[in-house]
Structures are given as C-alpha cells and as structure tokens.
Coordinates of C-alpha atoms in Angstrom, one line a residue:
Chain A
M24 CA 0.0 0.0 0.0
A25 CA 1.3 3.4 -0.9
S26 CA 2.4 5.5 2.0
R27 CA 0.0 8.2 3.2
P28 CA 0.5 11.6 1.5
E29 CA 0.5 13.2 4.9
L30 CA 3.7 11.4 5.7
Q31 CA 5.5 12.4 2.6
A32 CA 5.5 16.2 2.5
P33 CA 3.6 19.3 3.7
P34 CA 0.4 19.9 1.7
E35 CA 1.7 23.0 -0.1
I36 CA 4.6 21.0 -1.3
F37 CA 3.0 17.6 -1.8
Y38 CA 0.3 19.0 -4.1
N39 CA 2.7 20.4 -6.7
D40 CA 1.9 20.8 -10.3
D41 CA 2.3 17.1 -11.1
E42 CA 0.1 16.0 -8.3
A43 CA -2.5 18.7 -9.1
R44 CA -2.5 17.6 -12.7
K45 CA -3.9 14.2 -11.6
Y46 CA -7.0 16.0 -10.5
T47 CA -7.9 16.9 -14.0
S48 CA -6.6 13.8 -15.8
S49 CA -7.6 10.9 -13.6
S50 CA -11.3 10.0 -14.0
R51 CA -11.0 7.7 -11.0
I52 CA -9.9 10.6 -8.7
I53 CA -12.6 12.8 -10.1
D54 CA -15.2 10.2 -9.6
I55 CA -14.3 9.5 -6.0
Q56 CA -14.1 13.2 -5.2
A57 CA -17.5 13.8 -6.6
K58 CA -19.0 10.9 -4.7
L59 CA -17.4 12.1 -1.4
S60 CA -18.7 15.6 -1.8
E61 CA -22.2 14.5 -2.8
R62 CA -22.3 12.4 0.4
A63 CA -21.0 15.4 2.4
L64 CA -23.6 17.7 1.0
E65 CA -26.3 15.1 1.8
L66 CA -25.0 14.9 5.4
L67 CA -25.0 18.7 5.6
A68 CA -28.8 18.4 5.6
L69 CA -29.6 21.9 4.3
P70 CA -33.3 22.7 4.3
D71 CA -34.9 21.5 1.2
D72 CA -36.4 24.9 0.0
G73 CA -34.4 25.5 -3.1
V74 CA -32.7 28.6 -1.7
P75 CA -29.0 28.8 -2.6
R76 CA -26.8 28.9 0.5
L77 CA -23.3 30.3 1.1
L78 CA -21.1 27.3 1.8
L79 CA -17.5 27.0 2.7
D80 CA -15.2 24.3 1.2
I81 CA -12.1 23.8 3.3
G82 CA -9.3 22.3 1.4
C83 CA -11.1 22.8 -1.9
G84 CA -8.1 21.9 -4.0
S85 CA -8.9 21.8 -7.7
G86 CA -12.5 22.7 -7.0
L87 CA -13.9 19.2 -7.7
S88 CA -16.0 19.2 -4.5
G89 CA -17.1 22.8 -5.3
E90 CA -18.4 21.6 -8.6
T91 CA -20.9 19.4 -6.7
L92 CA -22.0 22.4 -4.7
T93 CA -22.4 24.5 -7.8
D94 CA -24.4 21.7 -9.4
N95 CA -26.8 21.9 -6.5
G96 CA -27.1 25.7 -7.0
H97 CA -25.1 26.9 -4.0
Q98 CA -22.6 29.7 -3.8
W99 CA -19.3 28.7 -2.2
I100 CA -16.0 30.0 -1.0
G101 CA -13.0 27.6 -1.2
L102 CA -9.9 27.7 0.9
D103 CA -6.7 25.8 0.0
I104 CA -3.0 26.0 0.9
S105 CA -1.7 24.7 -2.5
Q106 CA -1.2 27.3 -5.2
S107 CA -0.9 24.5 -7.8
M108 CA -4.2 23.0 -6.9
L109 CA -5.9 26.5 -7.0
D110 CA -4.4 27.0 -10.5
I111 CA -6.1 23.8 -11.6
A112 CA -9.4 25.1 -10.1
L113 CA -9.0 28.3 -12.2
E114 CA -8.4 26.1 -15.2
R115 CA -11.5 24.1 -14.5
E116 CA -13.4 27.4 -14.2
A117 CA -14.6 26.8 -10.6
E118 CA -17.6 29.0 -9.9
G119 CA -16.8 29.7 -6.3
D120 CA -14.3 32.2 -4.9
L121 CA -10.9 30.8 -4.1
I122 CA -8.7 31.8 -1.3
L123 CA -5.1 30.8 -0.8
G124 CA -4.9 30.2 3.0
D125 CA -3.9 27.8 5.8
M126 CA -6.8 26.4 7.8
G127 CA -4.4 25.8 10.7
Q128 CA -4.0 29.6 11.0
G129 CA -7.7 30.1 11.5
L130 CA -10.2 30.9 8.8
G131 CA -10.4 34.7 9.0
L132 CA -14.1 35.1 8.3
R133 CA -16.7 37.2 9.9
P134 CA -18.8 35.5 12.6
G135 CA -22.0 33.8 11.8
V136 CA -22.1 34.3 8.0
I137 CA -21.6 30.8 6.6
D138 CA -24.6 28.5 6.1
G139 CA -22.5 25.3 6.1
A140 CA -19.1 23.9 5.6
I141 CA -17.7 20.8 3.9
S142 CA -14.2 19.5 3.7
I143 CA -13.0 16.5 1.7
S144 CA -9.9 14.7 2.9
A145 CA -8.2 17.7 4.3
V146 CA -8.5 18.0 8.1
Q147 CA -6.1 15.1 8.9
W148 CA -3.3 17.3 7.5
L149 CA -3.6 19.4 10.6
C150 CA -2.3 16.6 12.8
N151 CA 1.1 16.9 11.2
A152 CA 3.8 19.3 12.3
D153 CA 5.5 20.2 9.0
K154 CA 7.4 23.1 10.3
S155 CA 9.2 23.7 13.6
S156 CA 6.6 26.4 14.3
H157 CA 3.7 24.0 13.8
E158 CA 2.0 22.6 16.9
P159 CA -0.9 20.3 15.8
R160 CA -2.9 21.1 18.9
V161 CA -2.7 24.8 18.5
R162 CA -3.5 24.5 14.8
L163 CA -6.5 22.2 15.4
K164 CA -7.8 24.6 18.1
A165 CA -7.4 27.6 15.8
F166 CA -9.1 25.8 13.0
F167 CA -12.1 24.5 14.9
G168 CA -12.4 27.7 16.9
S169 CA -12.6 29.9 13.8
L170 CA -14.9 27.4 12.0
Y171 CA -17.3 27.5 14.9
R172 CA -17.3 31.3 14.9
C173 CA -17.9 31.8 11.2
L174 CA -20.8 29.3 11.0
A175 CA -24.3 30.5 11.5
R176 CA -26.1 29.1 14.6
G177 CA -27.4 25.6 13.9
A178 CA -25.3 25.3 10.8
R179 CA -23.5 22.1 10.1
A180 CA -20.0 21.3 9.1
V181 CA -19.3 17.9 7.4
L182 CA -15.6 17.0 7.3
Q183 CA -14.5 13.9 5.5
V184 CA -11.3 12.7 7.1
Y185 CA -8.7 9.9 6.8
P186 CA -7.4 9.7 10.4
E187 CA -4.2 7.6 10.6
N188 CA -5.3 5.8 13.7
L189 CA -7.6 5.9 16.6
A190 CA -5.6 8.5 18.5
Q191 CA -5.7 10.9 15.6
R192 CA -9.5 10.5 15.2
E193 CA -10.0 11.2 18.9
L194 CA -7.7 14.2 18.8
I195 CA -9.6 15.7 15.9
L196 CA -13.0 15.0 17.5
G197 CA -11.8 16.2 20.9
F198 CA -10.9 19.6 19.5
A199 CA -14.1 19.9 17.6
M200 CA -16.1 19.2 20.8
R201 CA -13.9 21.7 22.8
A202 CA -14.7 24.4 20.2
G203 CA -18.4 23.9 21.1
F204 CA -19.5 21.7 18.3
S205 CA -21.8 18.8 18.9
G206 CA -22.1 15.8 16.7
G207 CA -20.0 12.7 16.0
V208 CA -18.4 10.5 13.4
V209 CA -20.5 8.9 10.7
V210 CA -18.8 5.9 9.1
D211 CA -19.8 4.7 5.6
F212 CA -19.0 1.1 4.8
P213 CA -17.2 0.3 8.1
H214 CA -16.5 -3.3 7.1
S215 CA -14.7 -2.5 4.0
T216 CA -11.1 -1.3 4.1
K217 CA -11.2 0.5 0.8
K218 CA -14.7 1.9 0.7
R219 CA -14.6 2.9 4.4
K220 CA -15.1 6.6 4.7
E221 CA -15.4 8.7 7.8
Y222 CA -17.3 11.9 8.1
L223 CA -17.2 14.2 11.1
V224 CA -20.7 15.7 11.2
L225 CA -20.6 18.7 13.5
T226 CA -23.4 21.1 14.4
C227 CA -22.9 24.6 15.7
G228 CA -24.5 24.9 19.1
P229 CA -25.6 22.6 21.9
P230 CA -26.9 19.1 21.1
S231 CA -30.5 19.0 20.1
L232 CA -32.9 16.8 18.2
S233 CA -31.9 18.2 14.9
S234 CA -28.2 17.7 15.6
A235 CA -28.5 13.9 16.0
T236 CA -25.8 12.3 14.1
P237 CA -27.0 10.6 10.9
K238 CA -26.4 7.0 10.3
G239 CA -23.6 5.6 8.1
R240 CA -24.1 3.6 5.0
G241 CA -23.5 0.0 4.4
E242 CA -23.0 -0.9 8.0
D243 CA -24.7 -4.3 7.7
G244 CA -21.9 -5.3 5.4
E245 CA -24.1 -4.8 2.4
S246 CA -22.1 -2.7 0.0
G247 CA -23.9 -0.2 -2.2
S248 CA -27.3 -0.4 -0.6
D249 CA -28.8 2.4 1.2
E250 CA -30.0 0.3 4.2
D251 CA -29.0 2.0 7.4
S252 CA -28.4 0.8 10.9
S253 CA -26.8 2.5 13.8
D254 CA -23.3 1.6 15.0
D255 CA -22.9 2.6 18.6
E256 CA -19.2 2.1 18.8
E257 CA -18.4 4.6 16.1
N258 CA -21.1 7.1 17.1
Q259 CA -19.1 9.2 19.5
S260 CA -21.5 12.0 20.0
V261 CA -21.3 13.4 23.5
S262 CA -24.6 13.2 25.3
V263 CA -25.1 13.4 29.1
S264 CA -27.8 10.8 29.3
D265 CA -25.4 8.3 27.8
R266 CA -22.7 8.9 30.3
H267 CA -24.9 8.1 33.3
R268 CA -26.6 5.1 31.9
P269 CA -25.9 2.1 34.1
R270 CA -23.8 -0.7 32.6
K271 CA -25.6 -3.6 31.1
K272 CA -25.4 -6.6 33.4
Q273 CA -23.4 -9.4 31.9
K274 CA -25.5 -12.3 30.8
L275 CA -25.6 -14.9 33.5
N276 CA -26.8 -18.0 31.6
K277 CA -23.8 -18.7 29.6
K278 CA -24.7 -20.9 26.6
V279 CA -23.7 -24.5 27.2
K280 CA -22.9 -26.7 24.3
G281 CA -25.4 -29.5 24.2
R282 CA -25.3 -33.3 24.0
E283 CA -25.6 -33.2 20.2
W284 CA -22.4 -31.1 19.9
V285 CA -20.5 -33.5 22.2
L286 CA -21.7 -36.5 20.2
R287 CA -20.7 -34.9 16.9
K288 CA -17.2 -34.1 18.3
K289 CA -16.8 -37.6 19.5
E290 CA -17.8 -39.0 16.2
Q291 CA -15.2 -36.7 14.5
M292 CA -12.5 -38.0 16.8
R293 CA -13.4 -41.6 16.2
R294 CA -13.1 -41.0 12.4
K295 CA -9.6 -39.7 13.0
G296 CA -8.8 -43.0 14.8
N297 CA -8.5 -41.6 18.3
A298 CA -9.5 -43.6 21.4
V299 CA -12.9 -42.2 22.4
P300 CA -15.1 -43.4 25.3
L301 CA -18.4 -45.1 24.4
D302 CA -21.6 -43.0 24.1
T303 CA -23.7 -43.8 27.2
K304 CA -26.5 -42.1 29.1
Y305 CA -23.9 -40.2 31.1
T306 CA -22.4 -38.6 28.0
A307 CA -22.6 -34.8 28.2
R308 CA -24.6 -34.9 31.3
K309 CA -24.2 -32.0 33.7
R310 CA -22.1 -32.7 36.8
K311 CA -23.7 -32.5 40.2
A312 CA -23.1 -29.3 42.1
R313 CA -21.0 -31.0 44.9
F314 CA -18.5 -32.1 42.4
Chain B
M17 CA -12.7 37.3 -6.0
R18 CA -16.2 38.6 -5.7
L19 CA -17.4 41.2 -3.2
L20 CA -19.5 38.5 -1.6
T21 CA -16.2 37.0 -0.4
H22 CA -14.7 40.3 0.4
N23 CA -17.6 41.0 2.7
M24 CA -17.0 37.8 4.6
L25 CA -13.2 38.0 4.9
S26 CA -11.5 39.7 7.7
S27 CA -7.9 40.1 8.7
N28 CA -6.7 37.2 10.8
I29 CA -3.4 38.5 12.1
K30 CA -2.6 37.9 15.7
G31 CA -3.6 40.9 17.9
V32 CA -5.8 42.5 15.4
T33 CA -9.2 43.2 17.0
N34 CA -11.1 44.7 14.1
G35 CA -9.8 43.3 10.8
F36 CA -12.9 44.2 8.9
P37 CA -13.4 45.5 6.2
L38 CA -10.2 44.9 4.3
R39 CA -9.4 47.9 2.1
I40 CA -9.2 47.1 -1.6
E41 CA -6.4 48.2 -3.9
V42 CA -7.5 47.7 -7.4
E43 CA -5.4 46.9 -10.4
K44 CA -7.8 45.1 -12.5
V45 CA -11.5 44.4 -12.3
I46 CA -13.5 42.0 -14.5
E47 CA -17.2 41.3 -14.7
K48 CA -18.8 37.9 -15.2
E49 CA -22.5 37.4 -15.7
V50 CA -24.2 35.2 -13.0
D51 CA -27.7 33.9 -12.9
F52 CA -30.0 36.2 -10.9
N53 CA -31.6 34.5 -7.9
I54 CA -33.9 36.5 -5.6
D55 CA -34.0 34.0 -2.8
F56 CA -30.3 34.0 -2.4
L57 CA -30.1 37.8 -2.3
R58 CA -32.9 38.0 0.3
N59 CA -31.1 35.3 2.3
M60 CA -27.7 37.0 2.1
F61 CA -29.0 40.6 2.8
A62 CA -29.2 40.0 6.5
K63 CA -25.6 38.8 6.6
I64 CA -24.0 41.5 4.5
E65 CA -22.3 44.4 6.1
W66 CA -23.9 47.0 3.8
K67 CA -21.5 49.9 4.4
A68 CA -18.5 47.7 3.5
L69 CA -20.2 46.4 0.4
A70 CA -21.2 49.9 -0.8
E71 CA -17.7 51.2 -0.2
A72 CA -16.0 48.2 -1.8
S73 CA -18.2 48.5 -4.9
R74 CA -17.3 52.2 -5.2
T75 CA -13.6 51.3 -5.1
M76 CA -14.2 48.8 -7.8
G77 CA -15.8 51.5 -10.0
Y78 CA -19.5 50.8 -9.5
S79 CA -21.2 53.6 -7.7
E80 CA -24.9 52.7 -8.1
L81 CA -25.4 51.3 -4.6
P82 CA -27.1 53.5 -2.0
D83 CA -25.2 54.3 1.2
D84 CA -27.8 52.8 3.3
A85 CA -30.2 49.9 2.8
E86 CA -33.1 48.4 4.6
S87 CA -34.8 45.1 4.2
S88 CA -37.9 46.9 2.8
M89 CA -35.9 47.9 -0.3
L90 CA -35.6 44.2 -1.2
D91 CA -39.0 44.5 -2.9
S92 CA -37.7 46.7 -5.6
D93 CA -36.5 44.9 -8.6
E94 CA -34.1 47.7 -9.6
F95 CA -32.4 47.6 -6.2
L96 CA -32.1 43.8 -6.3
R97 CA -30.4 44.0 -9.7
K98 CA -27.8 46.5 -8.5
F99 CA -27.3 44.4 -5.3
H100 CA -26.8 41.3 -7.4
H101 CA -24.4 43.0 -9.8
A102 CA -22.2 44.4 -7.0
L103 CA -22.3 41.2 -4.9
L104 CA -21.7 38.5 -7.5
E105 CA -20.6 39.9 -10.8
L106 CA -17.8 42.2 -10.0
H107 CA -14.5 40.3 -9.6
L108 CA -11.2 41.7 -8.3
E109 CA -8.8 40.0 -10.6
E110 CA -5.5 41.7 -9.7
G111 CA -4.8 44.0 -6.8
A112 CA -4.5 43.7 -3.0
L113 CA -6.4 43.6 0.2
V114 CA -5.1 45.7 3.0
C115 CA -5.6 45.1 6.7
P116 CA -7.3 48.2 8.2
E117 CA -5.3 48.0 11.4
T118 CA -1.8 46.9 10.5
G119 CA -1.7 47.9 6.9
R120 CA -0.5 44.5 5.9
K121 CA -1.1 43.7 2.2
F122 CA -2.6 40.5 1.0
P123 CA -1.9 40.3 -2.7
V124 CA -4.6 39.2 -5.1
N125 CA -3.4 37.3 -8.2
K126 CA -5.6 35.8 -10.9
G127 CA -8.6 36.5 -8.6
I128 CA -7.1 34.5 -5.7
P129 CA -6.3 36.5 -2.5
N130 CA -3.2 35.1 -0.7
M131 CA -4.3 35.1 2.9
L132 CA -1.3 33.0 4.2
L133 CA 0.2 34.6 7.3
H134 CA 3.8 34.8 8.2
E135 CA 4.9 32.8 11.2
D136 CA 5.1 35.8 13.5
E137 CA 1.5 36.9 12.6
V138 CA -0.1 33.6 13.8

C-alpha cells in the first residue's frame, strides 16, 4: 500500500503541479471526489427549500468538490493551501471564490455568516507538524475555533477525514467538541477497508434533536445499498444521558454446548482414529453441584 | 474574488481586534455574468455588512449602490439587480487587500487572494 500523502511532505509541497494535474486527468480521482462531496452535501442536511446557500469548502483543492456544490445551486468559498491546486481550479473554471490560505492559521471570516461547511480529505493534515513552528494542537484549536465562529447558529460542518489511527481521530474529534460543536463520526461502509469513509458531522451549538448524528451507509456489510443501521461504537456523540446510563449486566446464563455437539465431536475423533469413550446415558450430562 | 467573499473576509493577524473590512487596492476588475436569484439575495442581505459592500463596490468603480439599505428595499427589482451585480458579478482580478489595522497587504493574483500569514503573525 502506498504511504499516506500526509507522511510524505507538507500539503503545499506535496500538491505540486504534477500531483495537481492528476485531479484533471484521472477520471478515478474525479469520480471519488464527486461521490465524497455528494455524500458530504447530503450529510449537511440543508433545508430543502431550493434557496441557494453560502457554503465553505475547506481544502477545496482543484474545485472538484465545489463543482458538486455549484451543481446543487449553492454559492461557495473555497480555501486551500496549495497554489498549484488552485491554479487547476481556475483552469476548471470553478464557480466559487478561491482563497489561498492555511486552515491551521484560522479561517479569517466574519462571525455567523456561513450556512454550512464541507471538507473533503483535508483536516487530517492538521495533525502533522510540518514546520518547527507547527504545533498540531494549536492549529486544530485555531481551525475549529474559527470554524465555529464563522458558521451561523445551527449550521453544520461535514468534514470527511482519513485519520491515521484511533488516537488521531480522537484528537480531531476532541478539539471539535472543545470548540463547542456537537455531533460525531459517521462511518460509511465500516466493514470495507477500501470503501470505508469517515465523516465528522458537526453542528454549531448545543446538542438538540436536529443535531442527532445521521447513520452511516453499508453498516450491515451490504455494499452499495442504502440500508441504514446504527453503529454505537463509532457514534461518539457526547450526550449526558449516555454517560450516566448504568452498565448492562453481563449475561448470567452462559450458553452451554449440548449433547448433540458432544456426540458430533466424539464421532469426529473416532473417524480420526482416536480412542474415544463409548456413548452412554452419562455422555454430556451435567455434573452434580457437589463435584 | 467577488465582493461577496470580500464582505466575509477579515484580517486574521494575531492581535488585530477589528480586521474588517479589508481595504481594496484595485489593479484590474473584471465582470462575469451570473444567474439572478432573488431567494439567495434575500437570504444574504441579513448577513451582508452594507457599508462595507457599498464602499467596496465604489472602489471597484461601481457607484450605483445607495449608502444605506433596509430590508424593505428588497421588494424593488431595480435595487435587487444592483445588489446582485455588486455582490456576485464584480471580480477583483488583480490587486491587493489591506488590513485596516496593521496595513499588511494580502496580494490578489488571478482572482485569488493570498491570505497566508507569516509565522510571526499567527
């Protein structure tokens, strides 16, 4: 497996002209990006009234994700740290406005003006310290703090991430919660290594009914279908009632394997030629308590 | 960069308390036609800092916007057209954005403002 891009070079250097070119020439990359951003927009759950919204695309890159937003009629502002990627976005005639900026330095937007934010495969870059002055915790705090401020109350941010490990996911989610967001992680196709995608679904403001984390796709192991089921392990939304719920009692009646199972096993052993005691009425009978 | 984005952007330099609005230095302005959508304009009106928009559009060479605006003016089609033009169709192609407090210049090239901060500004 190829090494993660995050481990190779800082984003503004990794996404050079060659790498950026892939985002216009590779139909596979384009297809994946479009699917991810469509799903992110779906999770954003904007009211279905046909009014265009002002959205933010963090790590917009070549504007592929923005294209999905434009197709759905929304206005958007894109932020990226790589000049090469933004040049490609210009070439592709992205409809949104592009800004060359570093999300780890904070977003620099007025408070409460953005109706929703998406980010495709970008936020995990914040966990790296690419320069001596970089401190991931400070950068995550600056990012989530400024994101929380610029979003309108009740607005959502959907961030698709590729965390390297459990610790990184918890780090990212922890800083989101500390900034004031409520929400959690939605995992699509958790049983598949390749298709597995994680989305942080964050809502500005305290937890409420409307901020309940949506369900992931394909959690029953069915790939491609839209059947949903909840996955409590992955749903890390913070809610007080959960914290005080008493632990489930462990099941007392442990399942005992029955006589049939014992007979089958004995038969198997006999066929192998092992010395096995005869089957009698005592076979697989429970021992008395005094034993 | 459209004035919509300019109206949302503020200077993010450490220690700056009021980084809005960024002053515009114009070298080149272009106009691009955009579909007119009343719902979007009505929705955005509440979020727009009108004074900043009116001044920015004047800097860009469009002086049709009134100094003050109220939500009642949203019923007038003529006003909406002007609002639409200033907000979405004027692009700052080349120039700079200047932080009102520190005077720091953020250059705008090919319509993309460079908002990257130096290490001592974070």
